[in-house]
Amino acid sequence: MRHWASESPRVKARARTIGVDIPTQQAVAERAVTSPFRPSAQSGNPMRLIPMPCKQNRVFAAFFAPWLGGTNPAGLSFDLVVLLQQGSPYAFRFEPGSQYSTTAHGYDHVQLNKSLGVRHVSLDGASSQLPTTYPAFPIRSNTPVSRFLAMAVAMHGYPSGVDDVLDRAFKGQPNKRKTYLNITKAMFTR
């Protein structure tokens, strides 16, 4: 939120064009994380995009949104929205494998999106030409934490990059930082 508060009016104006609420207050962002969007719920928390610090050359801004497709917290998924300086926004979903025995997506994976929250929230301006079922890229995760860390690595890199994210997230908490860095390292070891 500190990073987003210091963003230029130009970046914030461009981000508003995607049509999904971006919190400007820490408490609202925290509520979006602790009570994620539920596509099947009749009411409750709306989908909110949490700003991510982003230092990539061609990426104007990046956001994520947690969502829960069912009632099991282990099924927590994340949508990642990438806003380029020009052109359509891109979105990805980081989700757990399906538990149905007849599925082709029985593994944690990443797929392109043109809407958010399992097609319940429209992403204005997204390219209609994006394939949203295949390809589905497997990720080495099996928990919401490892899915979140896979998303962080996708945006910030590994080993350099995600370490900076963990430094900022766990400033003054070296044991927590080490725990999450070890989870990240385990995703890349055999």
Short mmCIF file of C-alpha atoms in Angstrom, two decimals:
data_model
loop_
_atom_site.label_atom_id
_atom_site.label_comp_id
_atom_site.label_asym_id
_atom_site.label_seq_id
_atom_site.Cartn_x
_atom_site.Cartn_y
_atom_site.Cartn_z
CA MET A 1 0.00 0.00 0.00
CA ARG A 2 2.92 2.36 0.69
CA HIS A 3 4.22 1.72 -2.81
CA TRP A 4 0.80 2.34 -4.37
CA ALA A 5 0.32 5.58 -2.43
CA SER A 6 3.49 6.94 -4.02
CA GLU A 7 2.56 5.91 -7.59
CA SER A 8 2.04 8.66 -10.15
CA PRO A 9 -1.46 9.89 -11.00
CA ARG A 10 -0.84 8.59 -14.55
CA VAL A 11 -0.35 5.00 -13.32
CA LYS A 12 -3.38 5.24 -11.00
CA ALA A 13 -5.56 6.61 -13.80
CA ARG A 14 -4.49 3.78 -16.13
CA ALA A 15 -5.21 1.23 -13.39
CA ARG A 16 -8.75 2.54 -12.92
CA THR A 17 -9.50 1.63 -16.55
CA ILE A 18 -9.49 -2.09 -15.70
CA GLY A 19 -12.74 -1.66 -13.76
CA VAL A 20 -11.90 -3.50 -10.52
CA ASP A 21 -11.63 -1.75 -7.17
CA ILE A 22 -8.09 -1.03 -5.96
CA PRO A 23 -8.00 -0.22 -2.24
CA THR A 24 -6.23 2.94 -1.13
CA GLN A 25 -6.49 2.17 2.59
CA GLN A 26 -4.47 -0.49 4.38
CA ALA A 27 -7.50 -1.79 6.31
CA VAL A 28 -9.49 -2.39 3.12
CA ALA A 29 -6.55 -4.26 1.53
CA GLU A 30 -6.11 -6.37 4.67
CA ARG A 31 -9.81 -7.25 4.64
CA ALA A 32 -9.50 -8.38 1.01
CA VAL A 33 -6.71 -10.74 2.08
CA THR A 34 -8.23 -12.05 5.32
CA SER A 35 -11.74 -12.42 3.84
CA PRO A 36 -11.12 -13.26 0.18
CA PHE A 37 -13.62 -12.86 -2.61
CA ARG A 38 -15.94 -15.87 -2.94
CA PRO A 39 -17.42 -16.22 -6.44
CA SER A 40 -20.25 -18.43 -5.20
CA ALA A 41 -21.31 -16.12 -2.35
CA GLN A 42 -24.46 -14.06 -2.89
CA SER A 43 -23.03 -11.19 -0.90
CA GLY A 44 -19.89 -10.49 1.03
CA ASN A 45 -16.58 -9.06 0.05
CA PRO A 46 -16.21 -7.70 -3.47
CA MET A 47 -13.21 -8.55 -5.59
CA ARG A 48 -10.40 -6.10 -4.82
CA LEU A 49 -7.01 -5.86 -6.49
CA ILE A 50 -4.12 -5.43 -4.06
CA PRO A 51 -1.28 -3.38 -5.57
CA MET A 52 2.08 -5.13 -5.86
CA PRO A 53 5.38 -3.25 -5.93
CA CYS A 54 6.69 -3.83 -9.42
CA LYS A 55 10.07 -2.98 -10.92
CA GLN A 56 9.80 -4.72 -14.27
CA ASN A 57 10.66 -2.60 -17.32
CA ARG A 58 7.55 -3.04 -19.42
CA VAL A 59 5.09 -3.59 -16.57
CA PHE A 60 3.27 -0.41 -15.59
CA ALA A 61 1.62 -1.88 -12.51
CA ALA A 62 0.68 -5.26 -11.07
CA PHE A 63 -2.08 -6.39 -8.70
CA PHE A 64 -3.26 -9.60 -7.08
CA ALA A 65 -6.57 -10.73 -5.66
CA PRO A 66 -7.16 -13.74 -3.44
CA TRP A 67 -10.34 -15.73 -4.02
CA LEU A 68 -11.83 -18.86 -2.64
CA GLY A 69 -13.81 -21.08 -5.01
CA GLY A 70 -15.28 -23.35 -2.33
CA THR A 71 -15.38 -23.58 1.42
CA ASN A 72 -11.97 -25.20 1.95
CA PRO A 73 -9.28 -22.58 2.77
CA ALA A 74 -6.69 -24.89 1.15
CA GLY A 75 -8.37 -24.04 -2.17
CA LEU A 76 -7.36 -20.40 -1.97
CA SER A 77 -6.41 -19.09 -5.40
CA PHE A 78 -4.91 -15.86 -6.67
CA ASP A 79 -5.55 -13.74 -9.71
CA LEU A 80 -2.61 -11.68 -10.94
CA VAL A 81 -3.30 -8.64 -13.13
CA VAL A 82 -0.45 -7.10 -15.12
CA LEU A 83 -0.96 -3.66 -16.59
CA LEU A 84 1.33 -2.70 -19.44
CA GLN A 85 2.11 0.87 -20.46
CA GLN A 86 0.09 0.35 -23.62
CA GLY A 87 -2.34 -2.28 -24.75
CA SER A 88 -4.60 -4.68 -22.96
CA PRO A 89 -4.11 -5.81 -19.37
CA TYR A 90 -3.18 -9.44 -18.85
CA ALA A 91 -4.35 -11.64 -16.03
CA PHE A 92 -3.32 -15.02 -14.71
CA ARG A 93 -4.88 -17.32 -12.17
CA PHE A 94 -2.80 -19.37 -9.76
CA GLU A 95 -5.07 -22.14 -8.61
CA PRO A 96 -5.06 -25.56 -6.98
CA GLY A 97 -5.65 -28.74 -8.89
CA SER A 98 -9.22 -29.86 -9.27
CA GLN A 99 -10.29 -32.62 -6.90
CA TYR A 100 -12.54 -34.28 -9.49
CA SER A 101 -11.18 -37.59 -10.76
CA THR A 102 -12.27 -36.89 -14.35
CA THR A 103 -10.47 -33.56 -14.66
CA ALA A 104 -7.52 -32.72 -16.86
CA HIS A 105 -6.36 -30.02 -14.40
CA GLY A 106 -5.67 -32.14 -11.33
CA TYR A 107 -2.50 -30.23 -10.49
CA ASP A 108 -1.72 -26.75 -9.17
CA HIS A 109 -1.31 -24.52 -12.19
CA VAL A 110 -1.27 -21.06 -13.78
CA GLN A 111 -3.53 -20.07 -16.66
CA LEU A 112 -4.26 -16.89 -18.55
CA ASN A 113 -7.44 -15.03 -17.63
CA LYS A 114 -9.65 -12.49 -19.32
CA SER A 115 -11.86 -12.16 -16.22
CA LEU A 116 -11.27 -12.64 -12.51
CA GLY A 117 -12.64 -14.79 -9.70
CA VAL A 118 -13.54 -17.74 -11.92
CA ARG A 119 -15.25 -15.55 -14.52
CA HIS A 120 -17.35 -13.64 -11.96
CA VAL A 121 -15.56 -10.28 -12.24
CA SER A 122 -14.94 -8.67 -15.58
CA LEU A 123 -11.52 -7.25 -16.40
CA ASP A 124 -12.19 -4.25 -18.60
CA GLY A 125 -10.04 -4.06 -21.70
CA ALA A 126 -8.63 -7.60 -21.44
CA SER A 127 -7.84 -9.18 -24.75
CA SER A 128 -10.68 -11.45 -25.86
CA GLN A 129 -8.14 -13.54 -27.76
CA LEU A 130 -6.49 -14.97 -24.65
CA PRO A 131 -6.79 -18.75 -24.30
CA THR A 132 -8.16 -19.37 -20.79
CA THR A 133 -8.18 -23.16 -20.46
CA TYR A 134 -4.93 -24.21 -22.17
CA PRO A 135 -2.08 -23.92 -21.82
CA ALA A 136 -2.17 -24.62 -18.09
CA PHE A 137 1.33 -24.40 -16.64
CA PRO A 138 2.00 -26.68 -13.66
CA ILE A 139 3.52 -25.07 -10.60
CA ARG A 140 5.26 -26.81 -7.72
CA SER A 141 2.78 -25.89 -5.04
CA ASN A 142 0.21 -27.62 -2.94
CA THR A 143 -0.81 -24.93 -0.44
CA PRO A 144 -2.14 -21.38 -0.63
CA VAL A 145 1.21 -20.14 0.70
CA SER A 146 3.21 -21.86 -2.03
CA ARG A 147 0.75 -20.62 -4.70
CA PHE A 148 1.21 -17.06 -3.39
CA LEU A 149 4.99 -17.47 -3.40
CA ALA A 150 4.87 -18.85 -6.97
CA MET A 151 3.01 -15.66 -7.97
CA ALA A 152 5.60 -13.52 -6.17
CA VAL A 153 8.43 -15.34 -7.96
CA ALA A 154 6.64 -14.90 -11.31
CA MET A 155 6.62 -11.12 -10.79
CA HIS A 156 9.89 -10.56 -8.93
CA GLY A 157 12.25 -13.41 -9.82
CA TYR A 158 14.24 -16.00 -7.90
CA PRO A 159 16.56 -16.17 -6.07
CA SER A 160 17.11 -12.45 -6.41
CA GLY A 161 13.85 -10.52 -6.31
CA VAL A 162 11.59 -12.57 -4.07
CA ASP A 163 14.17 -12.16 -1.30
CA ASP A 164 13.55 -8.38 -1.43
CA VAL A 165 9.80 -8.98 -1.20
CA LEU A 166 10.29 -11.15 1.88
CA ASP A 167 12.68 -8.58 3.41
CA ARG A 168 9.99 -5.88 3.14
CA ALA A 169 7.17 -8.17 4.26
CA PHE A 170 8.97 -9.48 7.33
CA LYS A 171 11.10 -6.54 8.37
CA GLY A 172 12.26 -7.22 11.93
CA GLN A 173 11.00 -10.84 11.77
CA PRO A 174 14.01 -12.84 10.53
CA ASN A 175 12.55 -16.23 11.49
CA LYS A 176 9.38 -15.66 9.45
CA ARG A 177 11.43 -14.36 6.52
CA LYS A 178 13.60 -17.49 6.64
CA THR A 179 10.54 -19.78 6.85
CA TYR A 180 8.98 -18.30 3.69
CA LEU A 181 12.29 -18.19 1.86
CA ASN A 182 12.76 -21.90 2.67
CA ILE A 183 9.28 -22.69 1.32
CA THR A 184 10.20 -20.82 -1.86
CA LYS A 185 13.54 -22.66 -2.16
CA ALA A 186 11.76 -26.00 -1.73
CA MET A 187 9.63 -25.21 -4.78
CA PHE A 188 12.80 -25.19 -6.89
CA THR A 189 14.57 -28.23 -5.49
CA ARG A 190 13.93 -31.81 -6.46
#
